[in-house]
Amino acid sequence: MSQYSLGDIVNTRTLIAQTLLDMADNDPAIWALTSDCGGNMKSFVEKYPDRFVDTGIAEQNAAGIAAGLALAGGIPYILGMTPFVTMRCFEQNRSAISYQNLPVRIIGWVGGMTSTGGSTHYAMEDISIMRSIANMKVISISDPLMCASVLRSSGNLEGPIFLRLTTAKADPVIYSPGTQSFEIGKSVLAHDGNDAALFVHGGLVQRALTLARELEQEGIHLRVVDMWSIKPLDQRAVLDSIEQIGKIVVWEDHFMSGGLASAIADFIADAGVAPQKFVRIGIPETYPGFGPYDSLLCKYHMDAESVKRIVRQIVS
């Protein structure tokens, strides 16, 4: 039975460290690599110092070493800040890891604008970048227990995986433990409704569930789809929402182009289907400044109240 309950606040980075330690106990191929950000990995380092590499602030080196370890039979997990494990070492992720379809798992936290560190430390293009790499699976974690589940199931999967997290320091458990299975390529129907469908991922899922409950008080029934597997995409979930509801909103902490909204738009264009309404909510093409996360969401009309206004408009 899980030690966690619905609503618990979890340090996902610590949970990742414990999960990797448990995996390493059962599989000598498991390695962990960090770039000067392995503070939560102390227990792993103490037990398996020969399977831990800290490259310092050199994400390119971490990716290159991980590729070599994978070629030698290892299953390496890279941990770091999302903007740096995606943008700084794009060439290594593409040519050293994905070109050879190696089982490297890239785990990045402070996705979107959650770092509050300014545009150099925001991950606004990461999904677009990683989606563009052949063989790369792209995951956006909404629940800490989802993260642990995906990690445990990733050991035997072929090819590379990118897992995007939010701050990963204090994340709520949003799904009752044991009630969901997390299969890459499938979404989670987090809340059902028939007036509009909201596709969302990552840390915004919890906010989407809250606003869906608030809209119910107004008589608006919103379907919330946690599209945590962005590549591969759950195409059936998209088609079902178009056929059953027709009004689609995509809300994400990423540029409006290149992320989940673009993945869905590409699919429906190729499939020859058209929703009645399709609205993107995300970061406009700009470089956001510093500030608290909630203030940044409000500034770019990405906050829950802005989403509710849009839902009300397309429903009416």
mmCIF file of C-alpha atoms in Angstrom:
data_model
loop_
_atom_site.group_PDB
_atom_site.id
_atom_site.type_symbol
_atom_site.label_atom_id
_atom_site.label_comp_id
_atom_site.label_asym_id
_atom_site.label_seq_id
_atom_site.Cartn_x
_atom_site.Cartn_y
_atom_site.Cartn_z
ATOM 1 C CA MET A 1 0.000 0.000 0.000
ATOM 2 C CA SER A 2 1.267 3.500 -0.823
ATOM 3 C CA GLN A 3 2.589 5.586 2.051
ATOM 4 C CA TYR A 4 0.960 8.612 0.412
ATOM 5 C CA SER A 5 -2.652 9.776 0.270
ATOM 6 C CA LEU A 6 -4.660 12.068 -1.973
ATOM 7 C CA GLY A 7 -3.657 15.675 -1.326
ATOM 8 C CA ASP A 8 -0.291 14.906 0.279
ATOM 9 C CA ILE A 9 2.506 17.297 -0.662
ATOM 10 C CA VAL A 10 5.583 15.444 -1.867
ATOM 11 C CA ASN A 11 9.142 16.490 -2.690
ATOM 12 C CA THR A 12 9.280 14.788 -6.071
ATOM 13 C CA ARG A 13 13.051 15.113 -6.338
ATOM 14 C CA THR A 14 13.448 13.131 -3.129
ATOM 15 C CA LEU A 15 10.905 10.585 -4.352
ATOM 16 C CA ILE A 16 12.874 10.222 -7.596
ATOM 17 C CA ALA A 17 16.067 9.594 -5.617
ATOM 18 C CA GLN A 18 14.390 6.925 -3.502
ATOM 19 C CA THR A 19 12.783 5.305 -6.541
ATOM 20 C CA LEU A 20 16.090 5.153 -8.403
ATOM 21 C CA LEU A 21 17.757 3.710 -5.308
ATOM 22 C CA ASP A 22 15.112 0.983 -5.102
ATOM 23 C CA MET A 23 15.551 0.274 -8.806
ATOM 24 C CA ALA A 24 19.327 0.133 -8.450
ATOM 25 C CA ASP A 25 18.960 -2.432 -5.678
ATOM 26 C CA ASN A 26 17.348 -4.781 -8.185
ATOM 27 C CA ASP A 27 19.159 -3.820 -11.375
ATOM 28 C CA PRO A 28 22.932 -3.245 -11.567
ATOM 29 C CA ALA A 29 22.449 -1.434 -14.890
ATOM 30 C CA ILE A 30 20.844 1.601 -13.225
ATOM 31 C CA TRP A 31 23.024 4.735 -13.144
ATOM 32 C CA ALA A 32 22.307 8.296 -11.994
ATOM 33 C CA LEU A 33 23.947 11.403 -13.438
ATOM 34 C CA THR A 34 23.582 15.016 -12.354
ATOM 35 C CA SER A 35 25.064 18.380 -13.252
ATOM 36 C CA ASP A 36 25.780 20.017 -9.912
ATOM 37 C CA CYS A 37 22.220 19.464 -8.683
ATOM 38 C CA GLY A 38 22.279 16.111 -6.951
ATOM 39 C CA GLY A 39 21.516 17.224 -3.417
ATOM 40 C CA ASN A 40 18.600 14.813 -3.121
ATOM 41 C CA MET A 41 20.731 11.880 -4.295
ATOM 42 C CA LYS A 42 22.745 11.485 -1.089
ATOM 43 C CA SER A 43 21.367 8.042 -0.219
ATOM 44 C CA PHE A 44 22.012 6.804 -3.781
ATOM 45 C CA VAL A 45 25.571 8.159 -3.734
ATOM 46 C CA GLU A 46 26.328 6.575 -0.370
ATOM 47 C CA LYS A 47 25.122 3.137 -1.461
ATOM 48 C CA TYR A 48 26.203 3.159 -5.107
ATOM 49 C CA PRO A 49 29.051 5.657 -5.500
ATOM 50 C CA ASP A 50 30.358 3.754 -8.516
ATOM 51 C CA ARG A 51 27.048 4.237 -10.337
ATOM 52 C CA PHE A 52 26.722 7.979 -9.770
ATOM 53 C CA VAL A 53 28.321 10.723 -11.861
ATOM 54 C CA ASP A 54 28.207 14.459 -11.156
ATOM 55 C CA THR A 55 29.657 16.314 -14.135
ATOM 56 C CA GLY A 56 29.400 19.742 -12.549
ATOM 57 C CA ILE A 57 27.656 22.455 -14.539
ATOM 58 C CA ALA A 58 28.193 20.617 -17.817
ATOM 59 C CA GLU A 59 24.993 19.024 -19.055
ATOM 60 C CA GLN A 60 26.585 18.195 -22.412
ATOM 61 C CA ASN A 61 29.080 15.979 -20.617
ATOM 62 C CA ALA A 62 26.292 14.261 -18.667
ATOM 63 C CA ALA A 63 24.464 13.447 -21.913
ATOM 64 C CA GLY A 64 27.621 12.191 -23.608
ATOM 65 C CA ILE A 65 28.595 10.020 -20.649
ATOM 66 C CA ALA A 66 25.043 8.664 -20.438
ATOM 67 C CA ALA A 67 25.230 7.665 -24.100
ATOM 68 C CA GLY A 68 28.457 5.794 -23.447
ATOM 69 C CA LEU A 69 27.015 4.051 -20.407
ATOM 70 C CA ALA A 70 23.956 2.992 -22.396
ATOM 71 C CA LEU A 71 26.148 1.589 -25.167
ATOM 72 C CA ALA A 72 27.942 -0.442 -22.505
ATOM 73 C CA GLY A 73 24.662 -1.916 -21.234
ATOM 74 C CA GLY A 74 23.700 0.636 -18.615
ATOM 75 C CA ILE A 75 20.375 2.390 -18.091
ATOM 76 C CA PRO A 76 21.338 5.954 -17.153
ATOM 77 C CA TYR A 77 19.052 8.556 -15.599
ATOM 78 C CA ILE A 78 20.085 12.199 -16.026
ATOM 79 C CA LEU A 79 18.700 14.670 -13.484
ATOM 80 C CA GLY A 80 18.835 18.448 -13.849
ATOM 81 C CA MET A 81 17.083 21.696 -14.634
ATOM 82 C CA THR A 82 14.804 21.386 -17.643
ATOM 83 C CA PRO A 83 16.112 24.349 -19.669
ATOM 84 C CA PHE A 84 19.654 23.006 -19.452
ATOM 85 C CA VAL A 85 19.106 19.268 -19.959
ATOM 86 C CA THR A 86 17.132 20.089 -23.121
ATOM 87 C CA MET A 87 18.625 23.214 -24.702
ATOM 88 C CA ARG A 88 22.248 23.167 -23.572
ATOM 89 C CA CYS A 89 22.830 19.615 -24.770
ATOM 90 C CA PHE A 90 20.421 19.387 -27.682
ATOM 91 C CA GLU A 91 23.076 17.992 -30.008
ATOM 92 C CA GLN A 92 24.066 15.256 -27.558
ATOM 93 C CA ASN A 93 20.412 14.375 -26.921
ATOM 94 C CA ARG A 94 19.847 14.118 -30.651
ATOM 95 C CA SER A 95 23.048 12.669 -32.098
ATOM 96 C CA ALA A 96 24.588 10.721 -29.212
ATOM 97 C CA ILE A 97 21.424 9.429 -27.524
ATOM 98 C CA SER A 98 18.411 9.445 -29.841
ATOM 99 C CA TYR A 99 20.204 8.715 -33.104
ATOM 100 C CA GLN A 100 21.290 5.424 -31.539
ATOM 101 C CA ASN A 101 17.915 4.971 -29.788
ATOM 102 C CA LEU A 102 19.638 4.477 -26.441
ATOM 103 C CA PRO A 103 17.761 3.857 -23.157
ATOM 104 C CA VAL A 104 18.700 7.162 -21.529
ATOM 105 C CA ARG A 105 16.109 8.851 -19.285
ATOM 106 C CA ILE A 106 16.355 12.641 -19.039
ATOM 107 C CA ILE A 107 14.564 14.073 -16.007
ATOM 108 C CA GLY A 108 14.184 17.847 -15.868
ATOM 109 C CA TRP A 109 12.565 19.956 -13.182
ATOM 110 C CA VAL A 110 11.413 23.609 -13.126
ATOM 111 C CA GLY A 111 9.472 23.159 -16.350
ATOM 112 C CA GLY A 112 7.796 26.217 -17.848
ATOM 113 C CA MET A 113 8.137 29.423 -15.822
ATOM 114 C CA THR A 114 8.228 27.716 -12.435
ATOM 115 C CA SER A 115 11.859 28.527 -11.594
ATOM 116 C CA THR A 116 11.067 32.297 -11.285
ATOM 117 C CA GLY A 117 14.660 32.793 -12.461
ATOM 118 C CA GLY A 118 13.963 34.762 -15.627
ATOM 119 C CA SER A 119 13.913 33.652 -19.236
ATOM 120 C CA THR A 120 17.386 32.076 -19.170
ATOM 121 C CA HIS A 121 16.083 29.682 -16.519
ATOM 122 C CA TYR A 122 12.602 29.104 -17.955
ATOM 123 C CA ALA A 123 11.730 26.069 -20.060
ATOM 124 C CA MET A 124 9.388 27.560 -22.638
ATOM 125 C CA GLU A 125 10.640 25.661 -25.694
ATOM 126 C CA ASP A 126 11.629 22.325 -24.167
ATOM 127 C CA ILE A 127 8.635 20.262 -25.291
ATOM 128 C CA SER A 128 8.963 21.614 -28.813
ATOM 129 C CA ILE A 129 12.677 20.790 -28.854
ATOM 130 C CA MET A 130 12.320 17.284 -27.471
ATOM 131 C CA ARG A 131 9.257 16.464 -29.605
ATOM 132 C CA SER A 132 11.342 17.261 -32.668
ATOM 133 C CA ILE A 133 13.903 14.539 -31.880
ATOM 134 C CA ALA A 134 13.230 11.171 -33.498
ATOM 135 C CA ASN A 135 12.846 8.262 -31.030
ATOM 136 C CA MET A 136 12.443 10.604 -28.028
ATOM 137 C CA LYS A 137 9.390 10.043 -25.833
ATOM 138 C CA VAL A 138 8.120 13.188 -24.076
ATOM 139 C CA ILE A 139 6.361 13.004 -20.706
ATOM 140 C CA SER A 140 5.013 15.860 -18.534
ATOM 141 C CA ILE A 141 4.512 14.783 -14.928
ATOM 142 C CA SER A 142 1.427 16.009 -13.061
ATOM 143 C CA ASP A 143 1.580 13.842 -9.928
ATOM 144 C CA PRO A 144 4.629 12.710 -7.934
ATOM 145 C CA LEU A 145 3.349 9.133 -7.747
ATOM 146 C CA MET A 146 2.946 9.198 -11.535
ATOM 147 C CA CYS A 147 6.633 10.072 -11.717
ATOM 148 C CA ALA A 148 7.618 7.126 -9.528
ATOM 149 C CA SER A 149 5.382 4.789 -11.536
ATOM 150 C CA VAL A 150 6.824 5.891 -14.890
ATOM 151 C CA LEU A 151 10.379 5.552 -13.587
ATOM 152 C CA ARG A 152 9.754 2.019 -12.358
ATOM 153 C CA SER A 153 8.273 0.977 -15.687
ATOM 154 C CA SER A 154 10.967 2.708 -17.740
ATOM 155 C CA GLY A 155 13.795 0.268 -17.035
ATOM 156 C CA ASN A 156 12.892 -2.135 -19.831
ATOM 157 C CA LEU A 157 11.589 0.387 -22.379
ATOM 158 C CA GLU A 158 13.507 0.896 -25.579
ATOM 159 C CA GLY A 159 14.847 4.300 -26.535
ATOM 160 C CA PRO A 160 15.209 7.631 -24.743
ATOM 161 C CA ILE A 161 12.613 9.371 -22.576
ATOM 162 C CA PHE A 162 12.334 12.990 -21.453
ATOM 163 C CA LEU A 163 10.376 13.552 -18.248
ATOM 164 C CA ARG A 164 9.363 17.149 -17.521
ATOM 165 C CA LEU A 165 8.473 18.197 -13.988
ATOM 166 C CA THR A 166 7.479 21.487 -12.382
ATOM 167 C CA THR A 167 9.506 22.719 -9.397
ATOM 168 C CA ALA A 168 9.384 19.148 -8.054
ATOM 169 C CA LYS A 169 9.905 20.329 -4.494
ATOM 170 C CA ALA A 170 6.336 20.420 -3.164
ATOM 171 C CA ASP A 171 3.923 18.659 -5.510
ATOM 172 C CA PRO A 172 0.426 17.484 -4.556
ATOM 173 C CA VAL A 173 -0.802 13.929 -4.992
ATOM 174 C CA ILE A 174 -3.794 14.528 -7.282
ATOM 175 C CA TYR A 175 -4.760 10.923 -8.030
ATOM 176 C CA SER A 176 -5.729 8.551 -5.239
ATOM 177 C CA PRO A 177 -2.914 6.004 -4.975
ATOM 178 C CA GLY A 178 -3.703 2.821 -6.845
ATOM 179 C CA THR A 179 -6.562 4.276 -8.898
ATOM 180 C CA GLN A 180 -4.611 5.091 -12.062
ATOM 181 C CA SER A 181 -2.260 3.197 -14.324
ATOM 182 C CA PHE A 182 0.218 5.279 -16.268
ATOM 183 C CA GLU A 183 0.990 3.808 -19.675
ATOM 184 C CA ILE A 184 3.093 5.889 -22.029
ATOM 185 C CA GLY A 185 0.899 6.860 -24.971
ATOM 186 C CA LYS A 186 -2.261 7.038 -22.858
ATOM 187 C CA SER A 187 -3.851 10.021 -21.118
ATOM 188 C CA VAL A 188 -5.753 10.223 -17.844
ATOM 189 C CA LEU A 189 -9.378 11.365 -17.810
ATOM 190 C CA ALA A 190 -8.988 13.457 -14.675
ATOM 191 C CA HIS A 191 -12.526 14.909 -14.633
ATOM 192 C CA ASP A 192 -15.379 14.219 -17.027
ATOM 193 C CA GLY A 193 -17.807 16.662 -18.551
ATOM 194 C CA ASN A 194 -19.657 17.312 -21.809
ATOM 195 C CA ASP A 195 -19.601 21.094 -22.348
ATOM 196 C CA ALA A 196 -15.927 21.575 -23.248
ATOM 197 C CA ALA A 197 -12.689 19.584 -23.064
ATOM 198 C CA LEU A 198 -9.554 20.979 -21.451
ATOM 199 C CA PHE A 199 -6.277 19.284 -22.371
ATOM 200 C CA VAL A 200 -3.563 20.047 -19.857
ATOM 201 C CA HIS A 201 -0.319 18.624 -18.497
ATOM 202 C CA GLY A 202 2.182 19.018 -15.690
ATOM 203 C CA GLY A 203 1.579 21.238 -12.711
ATOM 204 C CA LEU A 204 -1.443 22.892 -14.317
ATOM 205 C CA VAL A 205 -3.489 19.700 -13.957
ATOM 206 C CA GLN A 206 -4.219 20.366 -10.288
ATOM 207 C CA ARG A 207 -5.364 23.909 -11.153
ATOM 208 C CA ALA A 208 -7.510 22.510 -13.960
ATOM 209 C CA LEU A 209 -9.266 20.153 -11.560
ATOM 210 C CA THR A 210 -9.983 23.013 -9.169
ATOM 211 C CA LEU A 211 -11.431 25.269 -11.870
ATOM 212 C CA ALA A 212 -13.496 22.384 -13.261
ATOM 213 C CA ARG A 213 -15.148 21.972 -9.862
ATOM 214 C CA GLU A 214 -15.743 25.722 -9.674
ATOM 215 C CA LEU A 215 -17.323 25.803 -13.140
ATOM 216 C CA GLU A 216 -19.654 23.002 -12.119
ATOM 217 C CA GLN A 217 -21.178 25.424 -9.623
ATOM 218 C CA GLU A 218 -22.101 27.558 -12.653
ATOM 219 C CA GLY A 219 -23.618 24.623 -14.509
ATOM 220 C CA ILE A 220 -20.635 24.168 -16.857
ATOM 221 C CA HIS A 221 -19.306 20.635 -17.043
ATOM 222 C CA LEU A 222 -15.684 20.586 -18.146
ATOM 223 C CA ARG A 223 -13.797 17.494 -19.213
ATOM 224 C CA VAL A 224 -10.186 17.631 -17.976
ATOM 225 C CA VAL A 225 -7.746 15.384 -19.819
ATOM 226 C CA ASP A 226 -4.293 14.990 -18.304
ATOM 227 C CA MET A 227 -2.281 14.588 -21.493
ATOM 228 C CA TRP A 228 0.862 13.633 -19.585
ATOM 229 C CA SER A 229 2.164 11.546 -22.492
ATOM 230 C CA ILE A 230 2.794 14.222 -25.103
ATOM 231 C CA LYS A 231 4.822 11.993 -27.421
ATOM 232 C CA PRO A 232 3.417 9.481 -28.144
ATOM 233 C CA LEU A 233 0.066 11.255 -28.008
ATOM 234 C CA ASP A 234 -3.199 9.643 -26.957
ATOM 235 C CA GLN A 235 -4.948 10.190 -30.262
ATOM 236 C CA ARG A 236 -8.076 8.328 -29.178
ATOM 237 C CA ALA A 237 -8.625 10.748 -26.300
ATOM 238 C CA VAL A 238 -8.423 13.678 -28.724
ATOM 239 C CA LEU A 239 -10.847 12.102 -31.185
ATOM 240 C CA ASP A 240 -13.287 11.188 -28.423
ATOM 241 C CA SER A 241 -13.394 14.769 -27.169
ATOM 242 C CA ILE A 242 -13.893 16.141 -30.671
ATOM 243 C CA GLU A 243 -16.653 13.646 -31.459
ATOM 244 C CA GLN A 244 -18.414 13.849 -28.099
ATOM 245 C CA ILE A 245 -17.927 17.524 -27.212
ATOM 246 C CA GLY A 246 -16.362 19.449 -30.091
ATOM 247 C CA LYS A 247 -14.996 22.366 -28.052
ATOM 248 C CA ILE A 248 -11.295 22.021 -27.205
ATOM 249 C CA VAL A 249 -9.028 24.143 -25.017
ATOM 250 C CA VAL A 250 -5.328 23.392 -24.531
ATOM 251 C CA TRP A 251 -3.681 24.982 -21.479
ATOM 252 C CA GLU A 252 0.052 24.620 -20.945
ATOM 253 C CA ASP A 253 3.047 26.327 -19.364
ATOM 254 C CA HIS A 254 4.985 26.400 -22.642
ATOM 255 C CA PHE A 255 5.011 28.486 -25.775
ATOM 256 C CA MET A 256 1.663 28.225 -27.537
ATOM 257 C CA SER A 257 3.498 26.831 -30.565
ATOM 258 C CA GLY A 258 5.500 23.641 -30.457
ATOM 259 C CA GLY A 259 4.019 22.110 -27.303
ATOM 260 C CA LEU A 260 0.945 20.015 -26.581
ATOM 261 C CA ALA A 261 -1.355 22.360 -28.505
ATOM 262 C CA SER A 262 0.762 21.931 -31.615
ATOM 263 C CA ALA A 263 0.908 18.166 -31.151
ATOM 264 C CA ILE A 264 -2.896 18.020 -30.997
ATOM 265 C CA ALA A 265 -3.310 20.459 -33.899
ATOM 266 C CA ASP A 266 -0.895 18.435 -36.053
ATOM 267 C CA PHE A 267 -2.789 15.250 -35.313
ATOM 268 C CA ILE A 268 -6.282 16.564 -36.045
ATOM 269 C CA ALA A 269 -5.072 18.241 -39.259
ATOM 270 C CA ASP A 270 -3.530 14.989 -40.467
ATOM 271 C CA ALA A 271 -6.605 13.007 -39.357
ATOM 272 C CA GLY A 272 -8.911 15.342 -41.276
ATOM 273 C CA VAL A 273 -11.119 16.125 -38.290
ATOM 274 C CA ALA A 274 -12.074 19.545 -37.015
ATOM 275 C CA PRO A 275 -13.429 20.586 -33.615
ATOM 276 C CA GLN A 276 -16.073 23.296 -33.396
ATOM 277 C CA LYS A 277 -13.678 25.383 -31.321
ATOM 278 C CA PHE A 278 -9.929 25.076 -30.683
ATOM 279 C CA VAL A 279 -8.255 27.510 -28.296
ATOM 280 C CA ARG A 280 -4.618 27.576 -27.137
ATOM 281 C CA ILE A 281 -3.613 29.047 -23.789
ATOM 282 C CA GLY A 282 0.106 29.329 -23.174
ATOM 283 C CA ILE A 283 3.123 31.600 -23.170
ATOM 284 C CA PRO A 284 3.101 34.103 -26.047
ATOM 285 C CA GLU A 285 6.243 34.422 -28.136
ATOM 286 C CA THR A 286 8.180 36.584 -25.725
ATOM 287 C CA TYR A 287 10.866 36.342 -23.041
ATOM 288 C CA PRO A 288 9.112 36.634 -19.682
ATOM 289 C CA GLY A 289 10.840 38.503 -16.905
ATOM 290 C CA PHE A 290 11.288 37.674 -13.256
ATOM 291 C CA GLY A 291 8.454 37.263 -10.814
ATOM 292 C CA PRO A 292 6.345 34.877 -8.748
ATOM 293 C CA TYR A 293 4.825 32.075 -10.770
ATOM 294 C CA ASP A 294 1.206 33.095 -10.165
ATOM 295 C CA SER A 295 2.017 36.668 -11.227
ATOM 296 C CA LEU A 296 3.557 35.416 -14.462
ATOM 297 C CA LEU A 297 0.489 33.309 -15.216
ATOM 298 C CA CYS A 298 -1.735 36.344 -14.682
ATOM 299 C CA LYS A 299 0.511 38.566 -16.791
ATOM 300 C CA TYR A 300 0.140 36.298 -19.801
ATOM 301 C CA HIS A 301 -3.539 35.460 -19.203
ATOM 302 C CA MET A 302 -2.685 31.870 -18.333
ATOM 303 C CA ASP A 303 -4.184 31.875 -14.835
ATOM 304 C CA ALA A 304 -7.254 29.892 -13.822
ATOM 305 C CA GLU A 305 -9.611 32.878 -14.043
ATOM 306 C CA SER A 306 -8.508 33.544 -17.625
ATOM 307 C CA VAL A 307 -9.092 29.892 -18.499
ATOM 308 C CA LYS A 308 -12.552 29.991 -16.955
ATOM 309 C CA ARG A 309 -13.447 33.085 -19.000
ATOM 310 C CA ILE A 310 -12.408 31.314 -22.193
ATOM 311 C CA VAL A 311 -14.379 28.181 -21.294
ATOM 312 C CA ARG A 312 -17.478 30.275 -20.552
ATOM 313 C CA GLN A 313 -17.123 32.026 -23.929
ATOM 314 C CA ILE A 314 -16.809 28.888 -26.036
ATOM 315 C CA VAL A 315 -19.605 27.134 -24.156
ATOM 316 C CA SER A 316 -21.995 30.044 -24.568
#
